[in-house]
Tab-separated table of C-alpha atoms in Angstrom:
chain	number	residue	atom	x	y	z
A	47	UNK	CA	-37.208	25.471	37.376
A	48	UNK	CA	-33.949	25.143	39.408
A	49	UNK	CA	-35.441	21.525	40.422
A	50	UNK	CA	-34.732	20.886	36.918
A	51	UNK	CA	-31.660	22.404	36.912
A	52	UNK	CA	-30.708	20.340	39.426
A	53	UNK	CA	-31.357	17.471	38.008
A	54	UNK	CA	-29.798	18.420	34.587
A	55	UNK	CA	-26.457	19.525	36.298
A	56	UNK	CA	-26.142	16.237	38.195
A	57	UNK	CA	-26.877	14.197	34.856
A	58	UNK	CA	-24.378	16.295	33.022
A	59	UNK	CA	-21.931	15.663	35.644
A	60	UNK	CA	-23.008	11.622	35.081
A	61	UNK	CA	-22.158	11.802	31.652
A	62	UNK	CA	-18.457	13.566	32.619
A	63	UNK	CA	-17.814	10.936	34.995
A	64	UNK	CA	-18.820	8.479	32.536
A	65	UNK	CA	-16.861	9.928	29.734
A	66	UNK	CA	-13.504	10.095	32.170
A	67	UNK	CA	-13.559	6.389	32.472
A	68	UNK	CA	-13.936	5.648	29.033
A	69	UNK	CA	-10.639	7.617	28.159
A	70	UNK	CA	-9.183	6.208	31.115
A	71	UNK	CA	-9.469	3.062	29.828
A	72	UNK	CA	-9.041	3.059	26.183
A	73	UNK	CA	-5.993	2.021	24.186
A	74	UNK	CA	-3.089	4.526	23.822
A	75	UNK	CA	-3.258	5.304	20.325
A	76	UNK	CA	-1.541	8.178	18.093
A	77	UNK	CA	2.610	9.248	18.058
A	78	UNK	CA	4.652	10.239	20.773
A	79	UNK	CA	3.469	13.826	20.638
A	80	UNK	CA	-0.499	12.420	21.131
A	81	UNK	CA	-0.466	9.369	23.021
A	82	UNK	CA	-1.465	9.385	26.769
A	83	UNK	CA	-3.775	12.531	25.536
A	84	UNK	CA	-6.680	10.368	26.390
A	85	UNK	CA	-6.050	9.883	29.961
A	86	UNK	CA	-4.712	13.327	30.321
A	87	UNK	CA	-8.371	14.242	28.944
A	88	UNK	CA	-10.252	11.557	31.755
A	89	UNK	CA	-8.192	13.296	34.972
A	90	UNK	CA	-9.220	16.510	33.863
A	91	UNK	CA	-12.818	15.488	33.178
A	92	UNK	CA	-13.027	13.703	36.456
A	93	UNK	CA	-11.797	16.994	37.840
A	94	UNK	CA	-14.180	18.789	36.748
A	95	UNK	CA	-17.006	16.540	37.629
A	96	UNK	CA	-15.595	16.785	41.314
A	97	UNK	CA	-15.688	20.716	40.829
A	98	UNK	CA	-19.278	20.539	39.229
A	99	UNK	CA	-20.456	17.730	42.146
A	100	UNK	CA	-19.379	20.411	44.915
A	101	UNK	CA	-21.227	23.144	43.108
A	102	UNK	CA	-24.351	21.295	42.937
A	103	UNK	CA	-24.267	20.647	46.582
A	104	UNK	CA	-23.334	23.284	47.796
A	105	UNK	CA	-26.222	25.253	45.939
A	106	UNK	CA	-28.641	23.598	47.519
A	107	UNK	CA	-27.120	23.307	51.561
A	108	UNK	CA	-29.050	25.509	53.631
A	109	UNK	CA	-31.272	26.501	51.074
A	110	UNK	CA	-31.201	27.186	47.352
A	111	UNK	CA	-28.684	29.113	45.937
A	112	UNK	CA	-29.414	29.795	41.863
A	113	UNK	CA	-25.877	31.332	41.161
A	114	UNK	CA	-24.157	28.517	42.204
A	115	UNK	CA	-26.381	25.956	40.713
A	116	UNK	CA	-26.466	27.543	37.708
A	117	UNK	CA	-22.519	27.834	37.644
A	118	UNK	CA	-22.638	24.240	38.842
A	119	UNK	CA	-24.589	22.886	35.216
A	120	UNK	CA	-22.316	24.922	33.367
A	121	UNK	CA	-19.235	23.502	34.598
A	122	UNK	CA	-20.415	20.224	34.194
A	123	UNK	CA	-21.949	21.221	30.921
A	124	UNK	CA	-18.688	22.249	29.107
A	125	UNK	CA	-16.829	18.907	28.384
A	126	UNK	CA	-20.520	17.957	27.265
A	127	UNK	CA	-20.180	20.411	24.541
A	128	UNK	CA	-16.810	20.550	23.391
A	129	UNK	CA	-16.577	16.412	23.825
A	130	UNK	CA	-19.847	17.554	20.681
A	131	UNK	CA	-17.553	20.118	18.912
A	132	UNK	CA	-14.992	17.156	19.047
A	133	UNK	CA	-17.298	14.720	17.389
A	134	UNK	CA	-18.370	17.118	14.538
A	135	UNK	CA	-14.170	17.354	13.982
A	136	UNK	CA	-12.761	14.048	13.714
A	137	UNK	CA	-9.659	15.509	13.518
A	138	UNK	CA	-10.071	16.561	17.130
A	139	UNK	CA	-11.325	12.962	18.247
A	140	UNK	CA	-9.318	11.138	16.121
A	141	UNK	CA	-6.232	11.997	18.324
A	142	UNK	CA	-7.403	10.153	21.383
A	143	UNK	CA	-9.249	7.441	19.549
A	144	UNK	CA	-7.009	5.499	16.565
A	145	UNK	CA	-10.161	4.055	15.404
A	146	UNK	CA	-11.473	7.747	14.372
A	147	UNK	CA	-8.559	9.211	13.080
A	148	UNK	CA	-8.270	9.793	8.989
A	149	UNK	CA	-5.761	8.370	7.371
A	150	UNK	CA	-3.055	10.173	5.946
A	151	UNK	CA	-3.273	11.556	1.943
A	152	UNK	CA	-0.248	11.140	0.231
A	153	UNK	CA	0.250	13.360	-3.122
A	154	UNK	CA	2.660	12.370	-5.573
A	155	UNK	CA	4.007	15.056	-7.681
A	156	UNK	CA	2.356	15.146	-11.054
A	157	UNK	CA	4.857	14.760	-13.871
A	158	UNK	CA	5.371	17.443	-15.989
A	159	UNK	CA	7.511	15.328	-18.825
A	160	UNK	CA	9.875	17.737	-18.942
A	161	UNK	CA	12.186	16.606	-21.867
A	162	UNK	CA	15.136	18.570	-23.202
A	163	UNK	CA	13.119	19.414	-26.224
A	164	UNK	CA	9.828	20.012	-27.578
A	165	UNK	CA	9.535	16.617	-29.942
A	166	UNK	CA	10.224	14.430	-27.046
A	167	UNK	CA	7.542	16.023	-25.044
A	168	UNK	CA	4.949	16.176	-27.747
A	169	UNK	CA	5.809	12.268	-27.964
A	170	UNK	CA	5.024	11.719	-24.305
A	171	UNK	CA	2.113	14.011	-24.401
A	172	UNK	CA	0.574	11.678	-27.255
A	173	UNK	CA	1.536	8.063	-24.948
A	174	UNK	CA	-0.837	10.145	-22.483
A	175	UNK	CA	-3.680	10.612	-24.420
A	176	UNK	CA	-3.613	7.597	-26.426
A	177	UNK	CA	-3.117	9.341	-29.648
A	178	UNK	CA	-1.196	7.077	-31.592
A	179	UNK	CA	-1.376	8.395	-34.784
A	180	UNK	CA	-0.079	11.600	-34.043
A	181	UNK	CA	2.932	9.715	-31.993
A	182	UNK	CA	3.499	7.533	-35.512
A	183	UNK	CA	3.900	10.896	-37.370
A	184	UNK	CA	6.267	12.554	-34.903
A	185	UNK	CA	8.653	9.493	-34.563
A	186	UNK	CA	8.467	10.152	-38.565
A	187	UNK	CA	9.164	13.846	-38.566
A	188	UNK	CA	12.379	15.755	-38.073
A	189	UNK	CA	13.889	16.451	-36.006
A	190	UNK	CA	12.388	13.279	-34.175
A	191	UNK	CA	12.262	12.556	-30.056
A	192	UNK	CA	14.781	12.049	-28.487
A	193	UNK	CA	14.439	7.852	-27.743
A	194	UNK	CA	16.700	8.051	-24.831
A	195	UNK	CA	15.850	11.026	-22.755
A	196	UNK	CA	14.381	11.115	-19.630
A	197	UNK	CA	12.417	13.276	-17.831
A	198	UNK	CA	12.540	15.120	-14.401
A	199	UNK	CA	11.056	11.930	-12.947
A	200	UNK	CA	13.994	9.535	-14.609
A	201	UNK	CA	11.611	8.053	-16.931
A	202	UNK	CA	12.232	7.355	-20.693
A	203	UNK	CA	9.697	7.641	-23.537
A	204	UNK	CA	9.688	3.719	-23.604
A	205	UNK	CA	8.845	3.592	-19.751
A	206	UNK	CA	5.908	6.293	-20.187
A	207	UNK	CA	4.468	3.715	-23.185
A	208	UNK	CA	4.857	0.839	-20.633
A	209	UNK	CA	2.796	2.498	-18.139
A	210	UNK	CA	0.377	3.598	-20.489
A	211	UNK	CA	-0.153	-0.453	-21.814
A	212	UNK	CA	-0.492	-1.781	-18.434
A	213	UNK	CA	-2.488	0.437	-16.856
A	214	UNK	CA	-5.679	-0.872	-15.198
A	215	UNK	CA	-8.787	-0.360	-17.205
A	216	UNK	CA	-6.470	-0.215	-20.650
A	217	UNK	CA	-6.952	-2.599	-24.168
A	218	UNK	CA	-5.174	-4.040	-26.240
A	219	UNK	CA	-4.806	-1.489	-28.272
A	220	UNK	CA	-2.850	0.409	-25.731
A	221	UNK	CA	0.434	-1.618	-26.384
A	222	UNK	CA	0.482	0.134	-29.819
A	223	UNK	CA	2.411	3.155	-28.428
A	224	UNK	CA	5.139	-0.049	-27.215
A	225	UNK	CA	5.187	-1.105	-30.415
A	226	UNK	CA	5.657	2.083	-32.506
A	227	UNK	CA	8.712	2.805	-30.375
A	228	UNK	CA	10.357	-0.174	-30.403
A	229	UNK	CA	9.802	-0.566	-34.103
A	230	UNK	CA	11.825	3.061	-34.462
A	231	UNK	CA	14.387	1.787	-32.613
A	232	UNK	CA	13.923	2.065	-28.815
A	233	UNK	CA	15.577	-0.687	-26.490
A	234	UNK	CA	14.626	-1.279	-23.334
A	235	UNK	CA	16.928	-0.486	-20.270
A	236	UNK	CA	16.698	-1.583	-16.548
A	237	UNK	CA	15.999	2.385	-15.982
A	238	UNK	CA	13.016	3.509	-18.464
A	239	UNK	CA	10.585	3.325	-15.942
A	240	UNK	CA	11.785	6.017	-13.847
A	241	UNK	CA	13.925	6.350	-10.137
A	242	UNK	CA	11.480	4.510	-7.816
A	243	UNK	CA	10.864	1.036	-9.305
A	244	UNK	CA	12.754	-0.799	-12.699
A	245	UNK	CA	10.990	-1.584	-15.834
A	246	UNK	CA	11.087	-5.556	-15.334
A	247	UNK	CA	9.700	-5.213	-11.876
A	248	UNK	CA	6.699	-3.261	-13.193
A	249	UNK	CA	5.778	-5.813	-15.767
A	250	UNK	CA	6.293	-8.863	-13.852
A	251	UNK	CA	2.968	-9.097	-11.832
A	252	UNK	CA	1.220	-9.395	-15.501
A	253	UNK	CA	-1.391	-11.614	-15.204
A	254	UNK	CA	-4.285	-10.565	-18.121
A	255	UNK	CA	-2.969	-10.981	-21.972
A	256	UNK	CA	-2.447	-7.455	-22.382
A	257	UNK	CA	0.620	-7.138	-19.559
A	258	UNK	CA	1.704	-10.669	-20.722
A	259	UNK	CA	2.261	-8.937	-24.349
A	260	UNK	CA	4.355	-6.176	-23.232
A	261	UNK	CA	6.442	-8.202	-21.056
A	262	UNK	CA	7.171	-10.343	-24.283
A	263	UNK	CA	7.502	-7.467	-26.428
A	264	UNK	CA	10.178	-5.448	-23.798
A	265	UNK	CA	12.468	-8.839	-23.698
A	266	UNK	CA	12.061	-9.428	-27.212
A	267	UNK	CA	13.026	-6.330	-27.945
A	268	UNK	CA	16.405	-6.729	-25.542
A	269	UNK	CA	15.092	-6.440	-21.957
A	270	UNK	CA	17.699	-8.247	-20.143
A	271	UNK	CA	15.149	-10.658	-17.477
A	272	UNK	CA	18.169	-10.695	-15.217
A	273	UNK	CA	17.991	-7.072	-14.923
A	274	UNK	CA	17.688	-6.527	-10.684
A	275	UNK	CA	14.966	-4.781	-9.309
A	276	UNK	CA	14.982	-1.662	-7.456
A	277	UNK	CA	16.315	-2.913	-4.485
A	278	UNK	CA	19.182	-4.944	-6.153
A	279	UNK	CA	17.185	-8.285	-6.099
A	280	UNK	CA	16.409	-10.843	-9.359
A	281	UNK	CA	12.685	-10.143	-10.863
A	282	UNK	CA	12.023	-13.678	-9.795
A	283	UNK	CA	11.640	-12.480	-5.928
A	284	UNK	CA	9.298	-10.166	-6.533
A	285	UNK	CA	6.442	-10.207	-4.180
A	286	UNK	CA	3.817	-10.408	-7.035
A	287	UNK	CA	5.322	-12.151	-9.628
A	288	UNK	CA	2.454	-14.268	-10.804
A	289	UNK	CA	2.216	-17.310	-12.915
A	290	UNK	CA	1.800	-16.437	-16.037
A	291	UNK	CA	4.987	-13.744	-15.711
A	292	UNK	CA	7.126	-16.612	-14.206
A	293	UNK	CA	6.413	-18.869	-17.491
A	294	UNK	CA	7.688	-15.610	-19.890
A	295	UNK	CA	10.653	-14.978	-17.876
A	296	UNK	CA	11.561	-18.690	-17.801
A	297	UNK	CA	11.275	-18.531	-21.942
A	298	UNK	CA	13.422	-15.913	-21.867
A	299	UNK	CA	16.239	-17.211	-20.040
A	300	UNK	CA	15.785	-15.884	-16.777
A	301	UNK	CA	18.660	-17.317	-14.342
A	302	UNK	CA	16.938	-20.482	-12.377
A	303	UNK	CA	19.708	-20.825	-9.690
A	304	UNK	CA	19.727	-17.070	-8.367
A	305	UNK	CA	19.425	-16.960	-4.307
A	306	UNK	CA	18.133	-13.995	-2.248
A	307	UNK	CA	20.583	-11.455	-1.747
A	308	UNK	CA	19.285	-10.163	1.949
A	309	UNK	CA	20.903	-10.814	4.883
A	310	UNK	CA	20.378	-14.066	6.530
A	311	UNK	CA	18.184	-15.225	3.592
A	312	UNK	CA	21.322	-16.270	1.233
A	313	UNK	CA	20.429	-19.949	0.945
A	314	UNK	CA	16.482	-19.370	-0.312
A	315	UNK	CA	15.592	-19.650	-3.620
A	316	UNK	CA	13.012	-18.287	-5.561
A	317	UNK	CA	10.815	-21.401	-4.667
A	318	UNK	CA	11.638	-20.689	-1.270
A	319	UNK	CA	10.795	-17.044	-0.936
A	320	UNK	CA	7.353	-16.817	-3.252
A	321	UNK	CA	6.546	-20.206	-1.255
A	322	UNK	CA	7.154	-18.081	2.185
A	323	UNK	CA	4.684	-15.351	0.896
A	324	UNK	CA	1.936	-18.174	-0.056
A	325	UNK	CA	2.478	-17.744	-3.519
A	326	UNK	CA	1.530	-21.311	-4.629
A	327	UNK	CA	0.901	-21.179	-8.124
A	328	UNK	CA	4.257	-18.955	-9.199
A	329	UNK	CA	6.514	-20.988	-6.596
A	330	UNK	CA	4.670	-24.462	-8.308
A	331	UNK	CA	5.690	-22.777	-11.786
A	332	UNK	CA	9.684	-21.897	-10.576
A	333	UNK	CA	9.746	-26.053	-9.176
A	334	UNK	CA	8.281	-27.484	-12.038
A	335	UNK	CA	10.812	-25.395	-14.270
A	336	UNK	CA	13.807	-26.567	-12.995
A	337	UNK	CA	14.159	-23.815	-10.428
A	338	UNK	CA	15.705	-25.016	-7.200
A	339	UNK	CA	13.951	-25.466	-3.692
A	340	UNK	CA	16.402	-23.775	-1.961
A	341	UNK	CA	20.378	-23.067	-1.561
A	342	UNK	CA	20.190	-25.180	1.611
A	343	UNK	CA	22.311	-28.171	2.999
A	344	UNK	CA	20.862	-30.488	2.369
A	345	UNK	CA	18.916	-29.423	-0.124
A	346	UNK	CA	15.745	-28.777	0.373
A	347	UNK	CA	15.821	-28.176	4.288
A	348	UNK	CA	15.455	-24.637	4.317
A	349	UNK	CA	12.028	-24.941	2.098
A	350	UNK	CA	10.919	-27.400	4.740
A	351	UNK	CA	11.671	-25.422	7.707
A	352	UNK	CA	9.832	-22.206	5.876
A	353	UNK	CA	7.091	-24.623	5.446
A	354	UNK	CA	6.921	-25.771	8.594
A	355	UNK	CA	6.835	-22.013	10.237
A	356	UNK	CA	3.703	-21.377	8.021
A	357	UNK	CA	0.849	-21.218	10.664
A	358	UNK	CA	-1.970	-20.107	8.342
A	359	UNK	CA	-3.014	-20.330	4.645
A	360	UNK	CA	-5.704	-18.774	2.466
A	361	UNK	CA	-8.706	-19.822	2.955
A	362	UNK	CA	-9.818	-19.004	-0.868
A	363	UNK	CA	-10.173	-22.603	-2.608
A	364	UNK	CA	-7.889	-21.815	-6.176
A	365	UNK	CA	-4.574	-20.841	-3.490
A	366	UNK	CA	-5.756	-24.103	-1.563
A	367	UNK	CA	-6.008	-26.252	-4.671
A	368	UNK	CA	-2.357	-24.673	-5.822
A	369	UNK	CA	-1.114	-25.303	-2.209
A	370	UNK	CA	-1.659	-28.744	-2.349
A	371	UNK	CA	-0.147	-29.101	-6.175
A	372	UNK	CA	2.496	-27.680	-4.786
A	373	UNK	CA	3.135	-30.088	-1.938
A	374	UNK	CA	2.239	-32.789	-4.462
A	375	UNK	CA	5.651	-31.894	-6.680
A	376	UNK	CA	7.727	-31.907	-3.604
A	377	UNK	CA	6.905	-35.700	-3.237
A	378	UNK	CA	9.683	-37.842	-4.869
């Protein structure tokens, strides 16, 4: 019996030893509260392997001792088990090993649609649940919503029916609640959709007919195209403006000769910046519409030299087929 334990406490001390090299020598992961736990973790293992090595010995010089043997295997058993209590929590692993750890939730507040009266609210309610008919008789009844309010979140009734069309999974029959407001009278401002993002940036990655529609029906119905996006930039810059968007906006009158209003990026165009993000197909669209390469002097240097600092491209065949059209309408 205390042959075994023996035997056991020197394995368990193995593993510790084993298990204080690995931390050792694993990648610093975490924040600046958490990193460097992992090595922290391997001196103190290898500590206690030393402590649990001596034990072992000792219990067995001149004769067996059981105390100290058994104290020995326990020793060396305890990182054993809580390195298992660790593993059951990845919580607990997670902050020596990035790999493990869970990433972060983040909760958006629901909105309430809290209007400044009950008509508007009753409006928004029926956007929500896709009940058009009711929403047709309350922009009919008196006293009617209110087309211009907002709501806690910033958001108009118009910008609630534009999230409600292009929402994924949605029909056609979805841009009915854009069309019954427009038709009583709602115009579209730069604003509807709310604080965090403008109403022509959240249409112009349509790519399916639905989105298409109710980017055609909002400028129709008086969205200025030039209206900047969120972070004071033209709609044509916006990292996924797609093809199909770039045609509507160009029917529309969307200014061609805008440049990029970052620092140090003044002299690209929109060719130049949706070709830097290896958007082929809308940058081939901006060319072939008149849209300029670039602001550069010469022109057409700085779209070569973001070209040229391009080290890799899609490997999916449509963006390499659009990748070379686009090259092709470069050539004189």
């Amino acid at each position: 019996m205390l042959h075994t334990l023996y035997i056991a406490g020197w394995f368990l001390t193995a593993l510790d030893l084993i298990a204080a090299v690995v931390l050792f020598f694993s990648r610093d992961g975490g924040d600046a509260a958490t990193r460097g736990i992992g090595r922290g973790l391997a001196t103190l293992l290898a500590a206690i392997a030393l402590v649990a090595a001596a034990l072992l010995l000792w219990g067995r010089r001149d004769g067996v001792r059981p105390q100290v043997l058994i104290l020995g295997s326990l020793v060396a058993l305890a990182p054993v088990a809580l390195a298992i209590t660790l593993t059951l929590s990845r919580q607990g692993l997670g902050l020596i090993f990035a790999s493990l750890r869970e990433p972060k939730r983040q909760y958006l507040a629901s909105p309430r649609y809290e209007y400044p009266d009950a008509a508007t609210r009753e409006a928004a309610l029926a956007l929500v649940l896709n009940d058009y008919k009711k929403l047709d008789a309350l922009l009919h009844a008196a006293p009617a919503p209110n087309l211009s309010a907002r709501d806690e979140r910033g958001e108009s009734l118009l910008g609630v029916a534009t999230r409600a069309a292009i929402m994924d999974g949605g029909s056609l029959r979805d841009l009915e609640g854009l069309r019954l407001l427009l038709a009583a009278g709602a115009r579209p401002q730069g604003d509807d959709y709310g604080r965090e993002e403008s109403l022509i940036e959240a249409v112009a990655d349509a790519k399916d007919e639905r989105r298409c529609k109710a980017l055609e029906m909002l400028l129709d119905a008086g969205l200025n195209p030039d209206t900047p996006m969120s972070d004071g930039r033209p709609v044509l810059f916006h990292t996924r403006l797609t093809p199909e968007a770039a045609r509507i906006l160009l029917a529309h009158g969307v200014n061609r000769t805008v440049n990029d209003t970052r620092g140090g990026a003044n002299d690209w165009s929109p060719v130049t910046y949706q070709a830097h993000l290896g958007n082929w197909a809308t940058a081939l669209v901006l060319l072939q519409s008149g849209v300029p390469r670039d602001h550069g002097s010469p022109p057409g240097s700085v779209l070569e030299r973001v070209l040229k600092n391009l080290h890799q491209r899609s490997r999916d065949q449509d963006a390499e087929k659009a990748y070379q059209a686009f090259l092709a309408a470069l050539k004189p």
